[in-house]
CSV table of C-alpha atoms in Angstrom, one decimal:
chain,number,residue,atom,x,y,z
A,1458,MET,CA,5.4,-134.9,-53.3
A,1459,SER,CA,3.9,-133.0,-56.3
A,1460,GLU,CA,0.8,-131.0,-55.6
A,1461,GLN,CA,-1.3,-133.2,-57.9
A,1462,LYS,CA,-0.6,-136.2,-55.7
A,1463,LEU,CA,-1.8,-134.4,-52.6
A,1464,PRO,CA,-5.3,-135.1,-51.4
A,1465,VAL,CA,-8.2,-132.8,-51.6
A,1466,VAL,CA,-9.3,-132.3,-48.0
A,1467,VAL,CA,-13.0,-132.1,-47.2
A,1468,ILE,CA,-13.9,-130.7,-43.9
A,1469,GLY,CA,-17.0,-132.3,-42.5
A,1470,ALA,CA,-18.6,-135.8,-43.0
A,1471,GLY,CA,-22.1,-134.6,-43.3
A,1472,PRO,CA,-24.3,-135.2,-46.4
A,1473,VAL,CA,-22.7,-132.4,-48.5
A,1474,GLY,CA,-19.1,-133.2,-47.4
A,1475,LEU,CA,-19.5,-136.9,-48.3
A,1476,ALA,CA,-21.2,-136.0,-51.6
A,1477,ALA,CA,-18.1,-133.9,-52.4
A,1478,ALA,CA,-15.9,-136.9,-51.5
A,1479,ALA,CA,-18.0,-139.1,-53.8
A,1480,HIS,CA,-17.6,-136.7,-56.7
A,1481,LEU,CA,-13.9,-136.6,-56.2
A,1482,VAL,CA,-13.6,-140.4,-56.2
A,1483,GLU,CA,-15.7,-140.4,-59.4
A,1484,ARG,CA,-13.1,-138.2,-61.0
A,1485,GLY,CA,-10.2,-140.2,-59.8
A,1486,ILE,CA,-9.1,-137.7,-57.2
A,1487,ASP,CA,-8.1,-138.9,-53.7
A,1488,PRO,CA,-10.2,-137.2,-51.0
A,1489,LEU,CA,-9.5,-137.0,-47.3
A,1490,VAL,CA,-12.5,-136.2,-45.2
A,1491,LEU,CA,-11.9,-134.8,-41.7
A,1492,GLU,CA,-14.8,-135.1,-39.3
A,1493,ALA,CA,-14.7,-133.6,-35.8
A,1494,GLY,CA,-17.3,-135.9,-34.5
A,1495,PRO,CA,-17.2,-139.7,-33.8
A,1496,ALA,CA,-19.3,-140.7,-36.8
A,1497,ALA,CA,-20.6,-139.5,-40.1
A,1498,ALA,CA,-23.5,-137.0,-40.0
A,1499,SER,CA,-22.7,-136.1,-36.4
A,1500,ALA,CA,-24.6,-132.8,-36.6
A,1501,VAL,CA,-27.6,-134.4,-38.3
A,1502,ARG,CA,-27.8,-137.0,-35.5
A,1503,GLU,CA,-28.2,-134.2,-33.0
A,1504,TRP,CA,-31.6,-133.4,-34.6
A,1505,SER,CA,-32.4,-137.0,-35.4
A,1506,HIS,CA,-36.0,-136.5,-34.2
A,1507,VAL,CA,-36.8,-133.8,-36.7
A,1508,ARG,CA,-38.4,-134.8,-40.0
A,1509,LEU,CA,-37.2,-133.2,-43.1
A,1510,PHE,CA,-39.7,-131.4,-45.4
A,1511,SER,CA,-37.7,-132.6,-48.4
A,1512,THR,CA,-38.3,-136.1,-49.8
A,1513,TRP,CA,-35.7,-138.9,-50.2
A,1514,GLY,CA,-35.7,-138.0,-53.9
A,1515,GLU,CA,-34.3,-134.6,-53.0
A,1516,VAL,CA,-31.7,-135.5,-50.3
A,1517,THR,CA,-29.4,-138.0,-52.0
A,1518,ASP,CA,-26.6,-137.2,-54.4
A,1519,GLN,CA,-26.1,-138.9,-57.8
A,1520,ALA,CA,-22.4,-139.5,-57.4
A,1521,ALA,CA,-23.0,-140.9,-53.9
A,1522,GLU,CA,-25.7,-143.2,-55.2
A,1523,LYS,CA,-23.2,-144.6,-57.8
A,1524,LEU,CA,-20.6,-145.2,-55.1
A,1525,LEU,CA,-23.2,-147.0,-53.0
A,1526,ALA,CA,-24.6,-149.1,-55.8
A,1527,PRO,CA,-22.0,-151.9,-55.6
A,1528,THR,CA,-22.6,-152.3,-51.9
A,1529,GLY,CA,-26.2,-153.4,-52.4
A,1530,TRP,CA,-27.6,-150.2,-51.0
A,1531,THR,CA,-31.3,-149.6,-51.8
A,1532,LYS,CA,-32.6,-146.1,-52.0
A,1533,PRO,CA,-35.7,-145.5,-49.8
A,1534,ASP,CA,-39.0,-144.5,-51.3
A,1535,SER,CA,-38.3,-141.3,-53.2
A,1536,ALA,CA,-41.7,-139.8,-52.3
A,1537,THR,CA,-41.3,-140.1,-48.6
A,1538,CYS,CA,-39.6,-137.7,-46.2
A,1539,PRO,CA,-36.9,-139.0,-43.8
A,1540,SER,CA,-36.2,-137.9,-40.3
A,1541,GLY,CA,-32.8,-136.8,-39.4
A,1542,ALA,CA,-32.1,-140.3,-38.0
A,1543,ASP,CA,-33.3,-141.9,-41.2
A,1544,TRP,CA,-31.1,-139.6,-43.3
A,1545,ALA,CA,-28.0,-140.4,-41.1
A,1546,ASP,CA,-28.6,-144.2,-40.8
A,1547,LEU,CA,-30.0,-145.1,-44.2
A,1548,TYR,CA,-27.9,-142.9,-46.4
A,1549,VAL,CA,-25.1,-140.9,-44.9
A,1550,GLN,CA,-23.6,-143.7,-42.8
A,1551,PRO,CA,-23.7,-146.3,-45.7
A,1552,LEU,CA,-22.0,-143.6,-47.9
A,1553,ALA,CA,-19.3,-143.1,-45.2
A,1554,ASP,CA,-18.8,-146.9,-45.0
A,1555,ALA,CA,-18.3,-147.0,-48.8
A,1556,LEU,CA,-15.7,-144.2,-48.6
A,1557,GLY,CA,-13.9,-146.2,-45.9
A,1558,ASP,CA,-10.5,-145.0,-44.7
A,1559,ARG,CA,-10.8,-141.9,-46.8
A,1560,ILE,CA,-12.6,-140.5,-43.7
A,1561,ARG,CA,-10.9,-139.6,-40.4
A,1562,TYR,CA,-13.2,-139.2,-37.3
A,1563,GLY,CA,-12.3,-137.3,-34.2
A,1564,ALA,CA,-10.2,-134.8,-36.2
A,1565,ARG,CA,-11.2,-131.2,-35.6
A,1566,VAL,CA,-9.6,-128.7,-38.0
A,1567,THR,CA,-8.2,-125.8,-36.0
A,1568,GLY,CA,-6.5,-123.8,-38.8
A,1569,VAL,CA,-6.0,-123.6,-42.5
A,1570,SER,CA,-3.2,-121.6,-44.3
A,1571,ARG,CA,-0.8,-121.7,-47.2
A,1572,ALA,CA,2.4,-123.5,-46.5
A,1573,GLY,CA,4.8,-121.0,-44.9
A,1574,ARG,CA,2.5,-118.0,-45.8
A,1575,ASP,CA,0.3,-116.1,-43.5
A,1576,ARG,CA,-2.5,-114.1,-45.0
A,1577,ILE,CA,-0.4,-111.0,-45.6
A,1578,VAL,CA,2.4,-112.7,-47.7
A,1579,ASP,CA,2.0,-112.5,-51.5
A,1580,ALA,CA,5.3,-114.0,-52.6
A,1581,ASP,CA,4.9,-117.4,-54.3
A,1582,ARG,CA,1.6,-117.8,-52.5
A,1583,GLU,CA,-0.5,-119.5,-55.1
A,1584,SER,CA,2.1,-122.2,-55.8
A,1585,GLN,CA,2.1,-123.3,-52.2
A,1586,PRO,CA,-0.1,-126.2,-51.0
A,1587,PHE,CA,-2.7,-125.7,-48.2
A,1588,VAL,CA,-1.7,-126.7,-44.7
A,1589,LEU,CA,-4.4,-127.8,-42.2
A,1590,HIS,CA,-3.8,-128.1,-38.5
A,1591,LEU,CA,-6.1,-130.4,-36.6
A,1592,ALA,CA,-6.6,-131.6,-33.1
A,1593,THR,CA,-7.5,-135.2,-32.4
A,1594,THR,CA,-9.7,-136.6,-29.6
A,1595,ASP,CA,-6.7,-138.0,-27.8
A,1596,GLY,CA,-5.2,-134.6,-27.5
A,1597,ARG,CA,-2.6,-134.8,-30.3
A,1598,GLU,CA,-2.0,-132.0,-32.9
A,1599,GLU,CA,-1.3,-132.9,-36.5
A,1600,ARG,CA,-0.4,-131.1,-39.8
A,1601,ILE,CA,-1.9,-132.2,-43.1
A,1602,VAL,CA,-0.9,-130.8,-46.6
A,1603,ALA,CA,-3.6,-130.6,-49.3
A,1604,ARG,CA,-3.9,-129.4,-52.9
A,1605,ALA,CA,-7.4,-128.0,-52.3
A,1606,VAL,CA,-9.8,-127.6,-49.5
A,1607,ILE,CA,-13.6,-128.0,-49.5
A,1608,ASP,CA,-15.1,-126.7,-46.3
A,1609,ALA,CA,-18.4,-128.4,-45.7
A,1610,SER,CA,-18.4,-128.1,-41.9
A,1611,GLY,CA,-21.8,-126.4,-41.8
A,1612,THR,CA,-23.0,-124.0,-39.2
A,1613,TRP,CA,-24.6,-126.3,-36.6
A,1614,THR,CA,-22.1,-125.5,-33.8
A,1615,THR,CA,-22.7,-121.7,-34.0
A,1616,PRO,CA,-26.4,-120.9,-33.4
A,1617,GLY,CA,-27.7,-117.4,-33.3
A,1618,PRO,CA,-28.4,-115.8,-29.9
A,1619,ALA,CA,-31.7,-114.5,-28.5
A,1620,GLY,CA,-30.4,-110.9,-28.7
A,1621,ALA,CA,-31.9,-109.1,-31.6
A,1622,GLY,CA,-28.7,-107.3,-32.4
A,1623,GLY,CA,-26.8,-110.4,-33.1
A,1624,LEU,CA,-25.1,-110.4,-29.7
A,1625,PRO,CA,-26.4,-112.4,-26.7
A,1626,ALA,CA,-29.0,-110.6,-24.8
A,1627,LEU,CA,-27.9,-109.2,-21.5
A,1628,GLY,CA,-28.3,-112.0,-19.0
A,1629,GLU,CA,-28.6,-114.6,-21.8
A,1630,ARG,CA,-25.5,-116.5,-20.8
A,1631,ALA,CA,-26.4,-116.4,-17.1
A,1632,ALA,CA,-29.8,-118.0,-17.9
A,1633,ALA,CA,-28.2,-120.8,-19.9
A,1634,ASP,CA,-29.8,-123.5,-17.6
A,1635,ARG,CA,-33.2,-122.6,-19.0
A,1636,ILE,CA,-32.3,-121.9,-22.7
A,1637,VAL,CA,-31.8,-124.2,-25.6
A,1638,TYR,CA,-30.8,-123.4,-29.2
A,1639,ARG,CA,-32.2,-126.5,-30.9
A,1640,VAL,CA,-35.6,-128.0,-31.5
A,1641,PRO,CA,-36.1,-130.2,-28.4
A,1642,ASP,CA,-37.0,-133.8,-28.8
A,1643,LEU,CA,-40.3,-133.8,-26.9
A,1644,LYS,CA,-40.7,-137.6,-27.4
A,1645,ASP,CA,-37.8,-138.1,-25.1
A,1646,PRO,CA,-39.3,-138.5,-21.6
A,1647,ALA,CA,-36.7,-136.4,-19.9
A,1648,VAL,CA,-37.1,-133.6,-22.4
A,1649,HIS,CA,-40.9,-133.9,-22.4
A,1650,ALA,CA,-40.8,-133.4,-18.6
A,1651,ARG,CA,-38.9,-130.2,-19.0
A,1652,TYR,CA,-41.6,-128.6,-21.1
A,1653,ALA,CA,-44.8,-130.3,-20.1
A,1654,GLY,CA,-47.1,-128.1,-18.0
A,1655,ARG,CA,-44.8,-125.1,-18.4
A,1656,ARG,CA,-44.7,-121.9,-20.2
A,1657,THR,CA,-42.1,-121.7,-23.0
A,1658,ALA,CA,-40.9,-118.8,-25.1
A,1659,VAL,CA,-40.0,-119.7,-28.7
A,1660,ILE,CA,-37.9,-117.1,-30.4
A,1661,GLY,CA,-37.6,-117.3,-34.2
A,1662,SER,CA,-39.6,-117.3,-37.4
A,1663,GLY,CA,-38.4,-120.1,-39.6
A,1664,ALA,CA,-39.0,-123.8,-40.0
A,1665,SER,CA,-37.4,-124.7,-36.7
A,1666,ALA,CA,-39.7,-122.4,-34.8
A,1667,PHE,CA,-42.7,-123.8,-36.7
A,1668,THR,CA,-41.6,-127.3,-35.6
A,1669,ALA,CA,-41.1,-126.3,-32.0
A,1670,LEU,CA,-44.6,-124.6,-31.9
A,1671,ALA,CA,-46.3,-127.6,-33.5
A,1672,THR,CA,-44.7,-130.1,-31.1
A,1673,LEU,CA,-45.4,-128.0,-28.0
A,1674,ALA,CA,-49.0,-127.8,-29.2
A,1675,ASP,CA,-49.1,-131.6,-29.3
A,1676,VAL,CA,-47.8,-131.8,-25.8
A,1677,ALA,CA,-50.4,-129.1,-24.6
A,1678,GLN,CA,-53.3,-131.3,-25.8
A,1679,ASP,CA,-52.3,-133.9,-23.2
A,1680,GLU,CA,-50.5,-131.9,-20.6
A,1681,PRO,CA,-52.6,-129.0,-19.0
A,1682,GLY,CA,-50.6,-125.8,-18.4
A,1683,THR,CA,-48.3,-126.3,-21.4
A,1684,HIS,CA,-48.2,-123.1,-23.4
A,1685,ALA,CA,-45.9,-121.4,-25.8
A,1686,VAL,CA,-45.2,-117.7,-26.4
A,1687,TRP,CA,-44.0,-117.2,-29.9
A,1688,VAL,CA,-41.6,-114.2,-30.0
A,1689,LEU,CA,-41.2,-112.6,-33.5
A,1690,ARG,CA,-39.1,-109.6,-34.4
A,1691,ARG,CA,-41.4,-108.8,-37.2
A,1692,GLY,CA,-45.2,-108.9,-37.5
A,1693,ILE,CA,-47.7,-111.5,-38.7
A,1694,SER,CA,-48.8,-111.3,-42.3
A,1695,GLY,CA,-50.2,-113.7,-44.8
A,1696,SER,CA,-46.8,-115.0,-45.6
A,1697,THR,CA,-45.6,-115.5,-42.0
A,1698,PHE,CA,-46.4,-119.2,-42.0
A,1699,GLY,CA,-44.8,-119.9,-45.3
A,1700,GLY,CA,-46.5,-120.8,-48.6
A,1701,GLY,CA,-49.0,-123.3,-47.2
A,1702,GLU,CA,-50.8,-125.2,-50.0
A,1703,ALA,CA,-48.9,-123.1,-52.6
A,1704,ASP,CA,-45.5,-124.5,-51.5
A,1705,GLN,CA,-44.1,-127.0,-54.0
A,1706,LEU,CA,-42.7,-128.9,-51.1
A,1707,PRO,CA,-46.0,-129.9,-49.5
A,1708,ALA,CA,-44.5,-130.9,-46.2
A,1709,ARG,CA,-42.8,-127.5,-45.8
A,1710,GLY,CA,-46.1,-125.9,-46.4
A,1711,ALA,CA,-47.8,-128.2,-44.0
A,1712,LEU,CA,-45.3,-127.4,-41.3
A,1713,GLY,CA,-46.2,-123.7,-41.5
A,1714,LEU,CA,-49.9,-124.6,-41.3
A,1715,ALA,CA,-49.2,-126.6,-38.2
A,1716,ALA,CA,-47.6,-123.6,-36.5
A,1717,LYS,CA,-50.5,-121.4,-37.6
A,1718,ALA,CA,-52.9,-124.0,-36.1
A,1719,ALA,CA,-50.9,-123.9,-32.8
A,1720,VAL,CA,-51.6,-120.2,-32.5
A,1721,ALA,CA,-55.2,-120.4,-33.8
A,1722,GLY,CA,-55.9,-123.3,-31.4
A,1723,GLY,CA,-54.8,-121.2,-28.4
A,1724,TYR,CA,-51.8,-123.3,-27.6
A,1725,ALA,CA,-49.5,-120.3,-28.3
A,1726,ASP,CA,-49.6,-116.5,-28.1
A,1727,ALA,CA,-47.6,-114.6,-30.7
A,1728,VAL,CA,-45.8,-111.5,-29.6
A,1729,THR,CA,-44.8,-109.4,-32.6
A,1730,GLY,CA,-42.3,-106.6,-33.2
A,1731,PHE,CA,-40.4,-107.8,-30.1
A,1732,ARG,CA,-36.6,-107.5,-30.2
A,1733,THR,CA,-35.0,-109.1,-27.2
A,1734,GLU,CA,-32.5,-107.0,-25.4
A,1735,ALA,CA,-32.2,-108.6,-22.0
A,1736,ILE,CA,-33.2,-111.8,-20.2
A,1737,GLU,CA,-33.8,-111.3,-16.5
A,1738,ARG,CA,-34.5,-113.7,-13.6
A,1739,ALA,CA,-37.9,-113.4,-11.8
A,1740,ASP,CA,-38.0,-114.0,-8.1
A,1741,ASP,CA,-39.1,-117.5,-8.6
A,1742,GLY,CA,-36.3,-118.3,-11.0
A,1743,ARG,CA,-38.3,-118.0,-14.2
A,1744,LEU,CA,-37.1,-115.8,-17.1
A,1745,VAL,CA,-38.4,-112.4,-18.2
A,1746,LEU,CA,-37.7,-111.3,-21.7
A,1747,VAL,CA,-37.2,-107.5,-22.1
A,1748,GLY,CA,-37.5,-105.8,-25.4
A,1749,ASP,CA,-35.6,-102.9,-26.8
A,1750,ASP,CA,-38.8,-100.8,-26.4
A,1751,ASP,CA,-38.7,-101.7,-22.6
A,1752,ARG,CA,-41.6,-104.1,-22.9
A,1753,ARG,CA,-41.4,-107.0,-20.5
A,1754,LEU,CA,-43.1,-110.3,-21.2
A,1755,ASP,CA,-44.7,-112.4,-18.5
A,1756,PRO,CA,-42.3,-114.9,-17.0
A,1757,VAL,CA,-41.6,-118.1,-18.8
A,1758,ASP,CA,-40.1,-121.4,-17.5
A,1759,GLU,CA,-38.0,-122.1,-20.6
A,1760,VAL,CA,-36.7,-120.4,-23.7
A,1761,ILE,CA,-36.1,-122.0,-27.1
A,1762,VAL,CA,-34.0,-119.8,-29.3
A,1763,LEU,CA,-34.2,-120.6,-33.0
A,1764,THR,CA,-32.8,-117.5,-34.7
A,1765,GLY,CA,-30.7,-119.3,-37.3
A,1766,PHE,CA,-27.0,-120.2,-37.5
A,1767,ARG,CA,-23.8,-118.5,-38.6
A,1768,PRO,CA,-20.5,-119.9,-40.0
A,1769,ASP,CA,-17.5,-120.5,-37.8
A,1770,LEU,CA,-14.7,-118.7,-39.7
A,1771,SER,CA,-12.2,-118.8,-36.9
A,1772,PHE,CA,-10.0,-121.5,-38.3
A,1773,LEU,CA,-9.9,-119.8,-41.7
A,1774,SER,CA,-8.3,-116.6,-40.4
A,1775,GLU,CA,-5.1,-117.0,-42.4
A,1776,ILE,CA,-7.0,-117.6,-45.7
A,1777,ARG,CA,-8.0,-114.8,-48.0
A,1778,LEU,CA,-11.7,-115.2,-48.2
A,1779,GLY,CA,-14.0,-112.9,-50.2
A,1780,LEU,CA,-17.1,-112.7,-48.0
A,1781,ASP,CA,-20.2,-110.5,-48.1
A,1782,GLU,CA,-20.1,-108.1,-45.2
A,1783,ARG,CA,-23.7,-108.9,-44.2
A,1784,LEU,CA,-24.3,-112.6,-44.9
A,1785,GLN,CA,-20.7,-113.9,-44.5
A,1786,ALA,CA,-21.3,-115.8,-47.7
A,1787,PRO,CA,-19.1,-115.6,-50.8
A,1788,ILE,CA,-19.4,-112.2,-52.4
A,1789,GLU,CA,-20.8,-113.5,-55.8
A,1790,LEU,CA,-23.2,-115.8,-54.1
A,1791,ALA,CA,-24.6,-113.4,-51.5
A,1792,PRO,CA,-27.0,-111.5,-53.7
A,1793,LEU,CA,-28.4,-114.8,-55.0
A,1794,ILE,CA,-29.4,-116.0,-51.5
A,1795,ASP,CA,-30.1,-112.8,-49.7
A,1796,PRO,CA,-33.1,-113.5,-47.4
A,1797,ASN,CA,-34.3,-110.0,-47.9
A,1798,GLN,CA,-35.0,-111.0,-51.5
A,1799,HIS,CA,-35.1,-114.8,-51.8
A,1800,SER,CA,-36.7,-117.8,-50.3
A,1801,CYS,CA,-35.4,-121.4,-50.8
A,1802,GLY,CA,-37.2,-121.7,-54.2
A,1803,THR,CA,-36.0,-118.4,-55.7
A,1804,VAL,CA,-32.3,-119.0,-55.3
A,1805,TYR,CA,-30.6,-119.0,-58.6
A,1806,PRO,CA,-28.4,-121.9,-59.8
A,1807,HIS,CA,-24.8,-121.4,-58.8
A,1808,GLY,CA,-21.5,-123.3,-58.7
A,1809,HIS,CA,-17.7,-122.9,-58.5
A,1810,ARG,CA,-17.6,-119.3,-59.8
A,1811,GLU,CA,-20.0,-118.0,-57.2
A,1812,LEU,CA,-18.2,-120.0,-54.5
A,1813,SER,CA,-14.7,-118.9,-55.4
A,1814,HIS,CA,-12.5,-116.7,-53.2
A,1815,PRO,CA,-9.4,-114.6,-53.7
A,1816,GLU,CA,-7.5,-117.6,-52.3
A,1817,GLN,CA,-7.8,-120.1,-55.2
A,1818,GLY,CA,-8.4,-123.7,-54.4
A,1819,ILE,CA,-10.6,-123.3,-51.3
A,1820,TYR,CA,-14.4,-123.5,-51.3
A,1821,LEU,CA,-17.0,-123.1,-48.7
A,1822,VAL,CA,-20.0,-125.3,-49.6
A,1823,GLY,CA,-23.3,-126.4,-48.1
A,1824,MET,CA,-24.7,-124.4,-45.2
A,1825,LYS,CA,-21.3,-122.9,-44.6
A,1826,ALA,CA,-21.5,-121.3,-48.1
A,1827,TYR,CA,-24.8,-119.7,-47.2
A,1828,GLY,CA,-23.3,-117.9,-44.2
A,1829,ARG,CA,-26.2,-116.5,-42.2
A,1830,ALA,CA,-28.8,-117.0,-45.0
A,1831,PRO,CA,-31.5,-119.6,-43.9
A,1832,THR,CA,-32.6,-120.6,-47.4
A,1833,PHE,CA,-30.4,-123.7,-48.0
A,1834,LEU,CA,-31.7,-127.0,-49.4
A,1835,ALA,CA,-29.6,-130.2,-49.6
A,1836,MET,CA,-30.0,-130.4,-53.4
A,1837,THR,CA,-28.3,-127.0,-53.6
A,1838,GLY,CA,-25.3,-128.3,-51.8
A,1839,TYR,CA,-25.1,-131.4,-54.0
A,1840,GLU,CA,-25.0,-129.2,-57.1
A,1841,GLN,CA,-22.4,-127.0,-55.5
A,1842,VAL,CA,-20.0,-129.8,-54.9
A,1843,ARG,CA,-20.6,-131.3,-58.3
A,1844,SER,CA,-19.5,-128.0,-59.8
A,1845,VAL,CA,-16.6,-127.4,-57.4
A,1846,THR,CA,-15.1,-130.9,-57.8
A,1847,ALA,CA,-15.3,-130.5,-61.6
A,1848,ALA,CA,-13.4,-127.2,-61.3
A,1849,ILE,CA,-10.7,-128.9,-59.1
A,1850,ALA,CA,-10.4,-131.6,-61.7
A,1851,GLY,CA,-9.9,-129.0,-64.4
A,1852,ASP,CA,-13.1,-129.8,-66.2
A,1853,ARG,CA,-14.3,-126.2,-66.6
A,1854,GLU,CA,-17.1,-127.1,-69.1
A,1855,SER,CA,-18.8,-129.4,-66.5
A,1856,ALA,CA,-18.0,-127.0,-63.7
A,1857,ASP,CA,-19.7,-124.1,-65.5
A,1858,ARG,CA,-22.7,-126.2,-66.5
A,1859,VAL,CA,-24.8,-125.6,-63.4
A,1860,GLU,CA,-28.4,-126.8,-63.7
A,1861,LEU,CA,-30.7,-126.8,-60.7
A,1862,THR,CA,-34.5,-126.2,-60.4
A,1863,LEU,CA,-35.6,-125.7,-56.8
A,1864,PRO,CA,-39.2,-126.0,-55.5
A,1865,GLU,CA,-41.0,-122.8,-54.9
A,1866,THR,CA,-42.0,-121.8,-51.4
A,1867,GLY,CA,-45.2,-120.1,-52.3
A,1868,VAL,CA,-44.1,-116.9,-50.6
A,1869,CYS,CA,-43.0,-113.7,-52.2
A,1870,GLY,CA,-39.7,-113.2,-50.6
A,1871,GLY,CA,-37.4,-114.0,-47.7
A,1872,ALA,CA,-37.6,-113.3,-44.0
A,1873,GLY,CA,-35.7,-110.0,-44.2
A,1874,LEU,CA,-38.5,-108.3,-46.1
A,1875,PHE,CA,-40.8,-108.9,-43.1
A,1876,ASP,CA,-38.5,-107.7,-40.4
A,1877,ASP,CA,-39.8,-104.2,-40.1
A,1878,PRO,CA,-42.4,-104.0,-37.3
A,1879,ALA,CA,-43.4,-100.5,-38.5
A,1880,ALA,CA,-44.7,-101.9,-41.8
A,1881,ALA,CA,-48.5,-102.1,-42.4
A,1882,GLN,CA,-50.5,-105.2,-41.6
A,1883,SER,CA,-51.6,-107.5,-44.4
A,1884,ASP,CA,-54.1,-110.3,-44.1
A,1885,GLY,CA,-53.4,-111.6,-47.6
A,1886,GLY,CA,-50.3,-113.1,-49.1
A,1887,GLY,CA,-48.3,-109.9,-49.3
A,1888,CYS,CA,-45.0,-109.0,-47.7
A,1889,CYS,CA,-46.2,-106.5,-45.2
A,1890,ALA,CA,-45.8,-106.7,-41.5
A,1891,PRO,CA,-48.0,-105.3,-38.7
A,1892,SER,CA,-47.2,-102.9,-35.9
A,1893,PRO,CA,-46.0,-104.6,-32.7
A,1894,GLN,CA,-48.8,-106.3,-30.9
A,1895,LEU,CA,-49.8,-109.4,-28.9
A,1896,VAL,CA,-51.8,-111.7,-31.2
A,1897,GLN,CA,-54.2,-114.4,-30.0
A,1898,LEU,CA,-55.7,-116.1,-33.0
A,1899,GLY,CA,-58.9,-118.1,-32.2
A,1900,THR,CA,-59.4,-121.1,-30.0
A,1901,GLY,CA,-60.3,-124.7,-30.2
A,1902,ALA,CA,-58.9,-125.7,-33.6
A,1903,SER,CA,-56.6,-128.7,-33.3
A,1904,THR,CA,-53.2,-128.5,-34.9
A,1905,ALA,CA,-53.7,-131.7,-36.8
A,1906,ALA,CA,-57.0,-130.6,-38.3
A,1907,ALA,CA,-55.8,-127.2,-39.4
A,1908,ALA,CA,-52.6,-128.6,-40.9
A,1909,GLY,CA,-54.3,-131.4,-42.8
A,1910,ASP,CA,-53.2,-133.9,-40.2
A,1911,SER,CA,-49.5,-133.2,-40.7
A,1912,SER,CA,-48.5,-135.3,-37.7
A,1913,GLY,CA,-46.9,-137.8,-40.0
A,1914,GLY,CA,-45.7,-135.2,-42.4
A,1915,CYS,CA,-42.2,-133.9,-43.1
A,1916,ARG,CA,-40.6,-131.0,-41.4
């Protein structure tokens, strides 16, 4: 079979992966989508209870909408924000249905290489098709040949640990029964019972941590004894809680304000400049967080670790990738998304050139492309795959014409700028962090009031 007749394989049937497939179909190229889970948007469904801070107008792809149009699909109100469940059920699954048998479920990719060439072999390398090995849910192994590969598998399966050095804290694995690495669904009765009336440490400083703090504060209003300890590696400054009213995504700003209100209302204490080195068991079975400065926090019943995600590169070990040594993102893309310099709204437009690797014909897109950077928005991924699929089709003019305007966050930089606990404190909107300290900000203010009643807002 000639290489042009081989499919382009897309790894992952999430929103960005299916958008890539829709763009390929639009260009007359046959895609094959391999999804490890049992359904489309399997990862999104695991955080179905979380509301996006982006609106429907920002989380659907144009080529996907064209593919959906003949099916009678109606786009939800563009001004409203979907939950993860809404996104999966009202958009991603209908798109998967429209793509039909171009998607294979229960097919986990275990390896990618060039046909007959491991990563050290140069001879005739670029002329060889890609070979993907996959494992199916019934235990079989298969081999698939492709002309190009678009890896949109995301980072959901590889969350960051509690340990500040990037490795699990000492004792973290042994304490797994009391640690979760996702935002818990506190509307689920069983999950609610796990946290109600208990003391919970929340480790992290991004939108997921804001969501956990806000929802725990809601529980605390009805369940006495419920309290959060917010553990930050940096300090608290005017930009800790995001852009607030200056954020061009209002729901994203409201989420930060809700977290701020949780602290101000006395539902959470903020421990700053704390880098977790060990997690120990107290005599009663609760957990004690130990910092690299030997500080020991009071025991907690549960720990929620929300320190970001990282890409799984294990199945790409035979492919020649050009990745930034810090972010594990493509080398040309890394400086554009570096969280030490950029927030979601200051990422520059980018496409196939920034996403290319020494191994031609393979692209990491979506969250996978961002490596360890936390600044990804869905609309960025859609523009990525529009450009990448144009490049695969040989339409360089379209591939190079990357146009994308992202909403500003209202903050002056990314999280990395604030990760120095020795920096000076700022009460304004600057990028300075305070010295390590325990902060208890005010009492009595309800989270809804301080956040402008964001209980129905988007996260």
